[in-house]
Amino acid sequence: MTTSLRLSAALALALAATAARADITVGVVVSATGPAASIGIPEKNAIALGPSEIAGEKVRYIVLDDGSDTTTAVRNARKLSSEHQADIVLGSTTVPTSMAMIDVMAETGTPMVTFAPALALTSPVDDKRRWVFKTMTGDDHELIPLLAHMKATGKQRVAYIGFADSFGEGWLKTAEPMLAEQGFTLLARERYARTDTSVIGQVMKIIATRPDAVMIGASSGPAALPVMELRNRGYRGDIYLALGATFGDFVRIAGSKAEGVYAPISPAAVQADFPPTLANRDAVLAFVEAYEKAYGAGSRNMFAGSAWDAVQLLQQAAPKALQQAKPGSAEFRAALRAQIETISGFAGARGVYHFSPSDHAGLDRSALMLGRLEGGQWRPVQ
Amino acid sequence: MKPTTRSPLLAVDDLHVAYGKVEALHGVSLRIDAGRIVSVIGPNGAGKTTLLSALMGLLPARGEVHFRGEAQARIAVEQRVGQGLCLVPESRELWSEMSVEDNLRLGAFHRSRARAAELRADLDEVYALFPRLRERLRQAAGTLSGGERQMLALGRALMGRPQLLMLDEPSLGLAPKIVREIFHIIATLRSRGVSILLVEQNARAALQVSDYGYVLETGRVVLEGDSRVLANDPRIVESYLGLAKKAA
Amino acid sequence: MTFDIAILLTQDGLTNGALYALLALALVLVFAVTRVIFIPQGDFVVLGALTLASLQAGHLPPTLYLLLALGGAVGLIDAVACLRSGRAHAVGRVLLIELGYPLALWALCHWLLPLSQSLWLHALLTLAIVVPLGPSLYRLVFQPLAQSSVLVLLIAAIAVHFALVGLNLLGFGPEGVRTAAFSDAVFEIGSMFIASQNLWIVLVSAVLIVALYLFFERALYGKALLATAFNRTGARLVGISPDLAGRLSFAVAALVGTVAGILMGPITTLYYDSGFLIGLKGFVGAIVGGLASYPLAAGGALLVGLLESGSAFYASAFKEVIVFTLIIPVLLWRSLKSHDRGSEE
């Protein structure tokens, strides 16, 4: 047998395999290693719980790791489209990696559901972003329950301290117009670096302005520094933190000094009895049950919730898309995109989704609720 | 006076030193007996400083060097110091930021296990030899005059109680009066049992003070002999002593 | 700004400044003796704090493994060197010191940890574990490069820094730590409050600076270090080995870094990679002293501390910018007035 003959035989086999495969192919890109690994791994775990069949069609998951690196994320996106003919791509974990993948998705006409927070990923819905949806809350979601509580408890004068980087600046930029709109006065805008060892100067300035409340645009362990300094310097007013403080090292480092601080929390991450009024109560319980059955009691978290919801959205959209085209075709991908766009009022683990041709961020304004740190645990405030 | 046949203090055989590919010493051999002053004279660039640096271990060299019967090839500078070899380089290498007394005390660094009283006695001895250093003991070495710096360099070397003291151009850049003083001190050192290898351009003074002499030219020993014989050798008189007279 | 706030900011600035001053002095010393710009200086701060934290948590600190690994490597190299120079009899002694010390310390930690919760004991163990890493690093990395240019040494120092950060992450994990305070007491003087931890920092730093001064002024080995710094050849000619001086200076740097880490642990959260920025602030202080003058370096470091707390109050968004911009006028001023740099070449 000549080489060319062997080659054509192999090619024929490969073609046969493609033709025979009417499965729905789900490409997944997560940051399972690298700096964002602690977020990417639960997402990967949640994807593993996805259904093996939707509307009678087999579902094939191809999970690739981008190592928290944008170049790898793009390479993975391309690989999923060209080699695996992915019908939809879920991911990636971080804002930069997701941002980098958008071009490939738009070019190949593949719908993408990202787990990353930034609003800029889906807004405005232009030629490229019409392919992108997201299942993660943004800064605005975080600020809604915080501001509502501040309003309800009669606070007026507010001071801000946050990271001197894109995280802190993004949070502040979202907060400023919302504060102004609701009639709050922003007295001080202080910054510090994640690596700083002291924030006494900033805290003294904040205390000198006598604020009713202090908002902290920081995440994880470094968010503890201003909280501790405020309490050490005798500040007794309420402190409001970003969602980022509800995971990572914050509670361990701040210890008892952080008792009673407020932060937005996701129902998907909280160990508590939810009020029956919670719109997505059943969806949260379904997610928690499935996830903790697989990964152990107490393993629930909001990142897994976002990935779980991405699969849920696919499950909602795929049956109708299957009526219009066969998986593996450009038509099917376009139909899938169009179907996701029509999902409205669907309750997922992270909240209720309302997609529309002009809004691909989806999540309801009430996706996050107010939490309070009590006895080292984040508890929902009724 | 020819070197005796018993084991000399320092024996150098066929020493080659190269800077990169350029060889500066082409097989130098010499020996120094205990209690002697041996001088090496020669013109600028003959390789005299190179010779001393190699003997001290500051430059890598090929050939045999035995000090007190021990091969030196794989021994570092600091260990040679510990064995009793000491170099006073032409550039003195003093610590100009430190006081005179600190310079002297550090000279005894490798004898740091010696008793304090013993070190004190050595210090007094150096001050006796160089009274001017005692007057300036708190002064920074960098503020001393050229002659005082040379005295300090000598004193620092003596604090190490060397068996063989190697002096590189001790008279360089000094006023004639100081030069006479320095050479006088060199002569008294011998009476204390210190052997000396003296490298000098000032051939007349060197031959006067030493017992034996070598003439180094372009990296080779071209002549050697008893100092008094050398001093009268017509070749030496013609090439070096006339010149040295003017310099001195 | 009221008087109270000014006092508080000054207090904060002086506290941090005292720590930066310690680091600045160590940086100047290491540079003067070995010509190494010791980037990992801050990593020793972190090593000290993290090691103390893991002792306080009742764990055997992973630093012990590092000590054992470095000790083993140094032992091996020195043993080979002994064999080569025909001193076979010294091999046993070398191995005994390099491997015996970490193993003995290991056993000691095992034995003492369950017995006592004393902060002093933990601090002493931390010093015993972390400080020998300094000389070992010198022996392994910098001694073979001793004849290289400042640039090569700097690159090696950066490599060591990244290696230490990686090892810290591996050994201690990404979580930040805060160690227990020496005491929680707060003193009230007039209208101002002084946290006793801040007093501890300033006092211990001052004591250490005086101790270093006496070491250089009185002790023979201190003078030998200075002598090597001032004139390497001169030092060799009286029998001061540059290798010895290098190891000694790294030991001093490691000691200073570890003490700074032990002091800093209770007032701030330190992460595996916090060292670089802390070291950098000490470095700015050292630059003010031209990497040569000890009093100027200490003064510069205090200035950095004060500037830091002041700018955190007035313009927190530009704090780092202000602190690090301090280098530019200082360098300008130094380059304008220094024409006699040749003397040390």
mmCIF file of C-alpha atoms in Angstrom, chain A residues 6 73 91 95-96 110-111 137 143 161 168 210 235 253 256 261 277 292 323 327 354:
data_model
loop_
_atom_site.group_PDB
_atom_site.id
_atom_site.type_symbol
_atom_site.label_atom_id
_atom_site.label_comp_id
_atom_site.label_asym_id
_atom_site.label_seq_id
_atom_site.Cartn_x
_atom_site.Cartn_y
_atom_site.Cartn_z
ATOM 1 C CA ARG A 6 -2.996 4.989 3.179
ATOM 2 C CA ALA A 73 -7.216 31.093 25.279
ATOM 3 C CA GLY A 91 -15.766 30.216 29.017
ATOM 4 C CA VAL A 95 -11.986 38.983 31.649
ATOM 5 C CA PRO A 96 -8.766 39.184 29.572
ATOM 6 C CA THR A 110 -19.938 30.426 17.223
ATOM 7 C CA PRO A 111 -22.014 31.429 20.255
ATOM 8 C CA THR A 137 -22.624 39.305 37.744
ATOM 9 C CA LEU A 143 -23.557 47.800 44.071
ATOM 10 C CA ILE A 161 -11.114 53.224 49.338
ATOM 11 C CA GLY A 168 -10.711 49.191 42.032
ATOM 12 C CA ARG A 210 -16.733 61.559 59.152
ATOM 13 C CA TYR A 235 -14.229 53.778 63.000
ATOM 14 C CA ILE A 253 -6.996 37.484 57.566
ATOM 15 C CA SER A 256 -12.861 39.266 64.246
ATOM 16 C CA VAL A 261 -19.203 44.190 57.502
ATOM 17 C CA THR A 277 -39.457 34.900 47.902
ATOM 18 C CA GLU A 292 -22.332 18.992 46.557
ATOM 19 C CA GLN A 323 -35.474 21.818 14.858
ATOM 20 C CA PRO A 327 -25.302 20.168 14.901
ATOM 21 C CA HIS A 354 -33.385 38.164 30.729
#
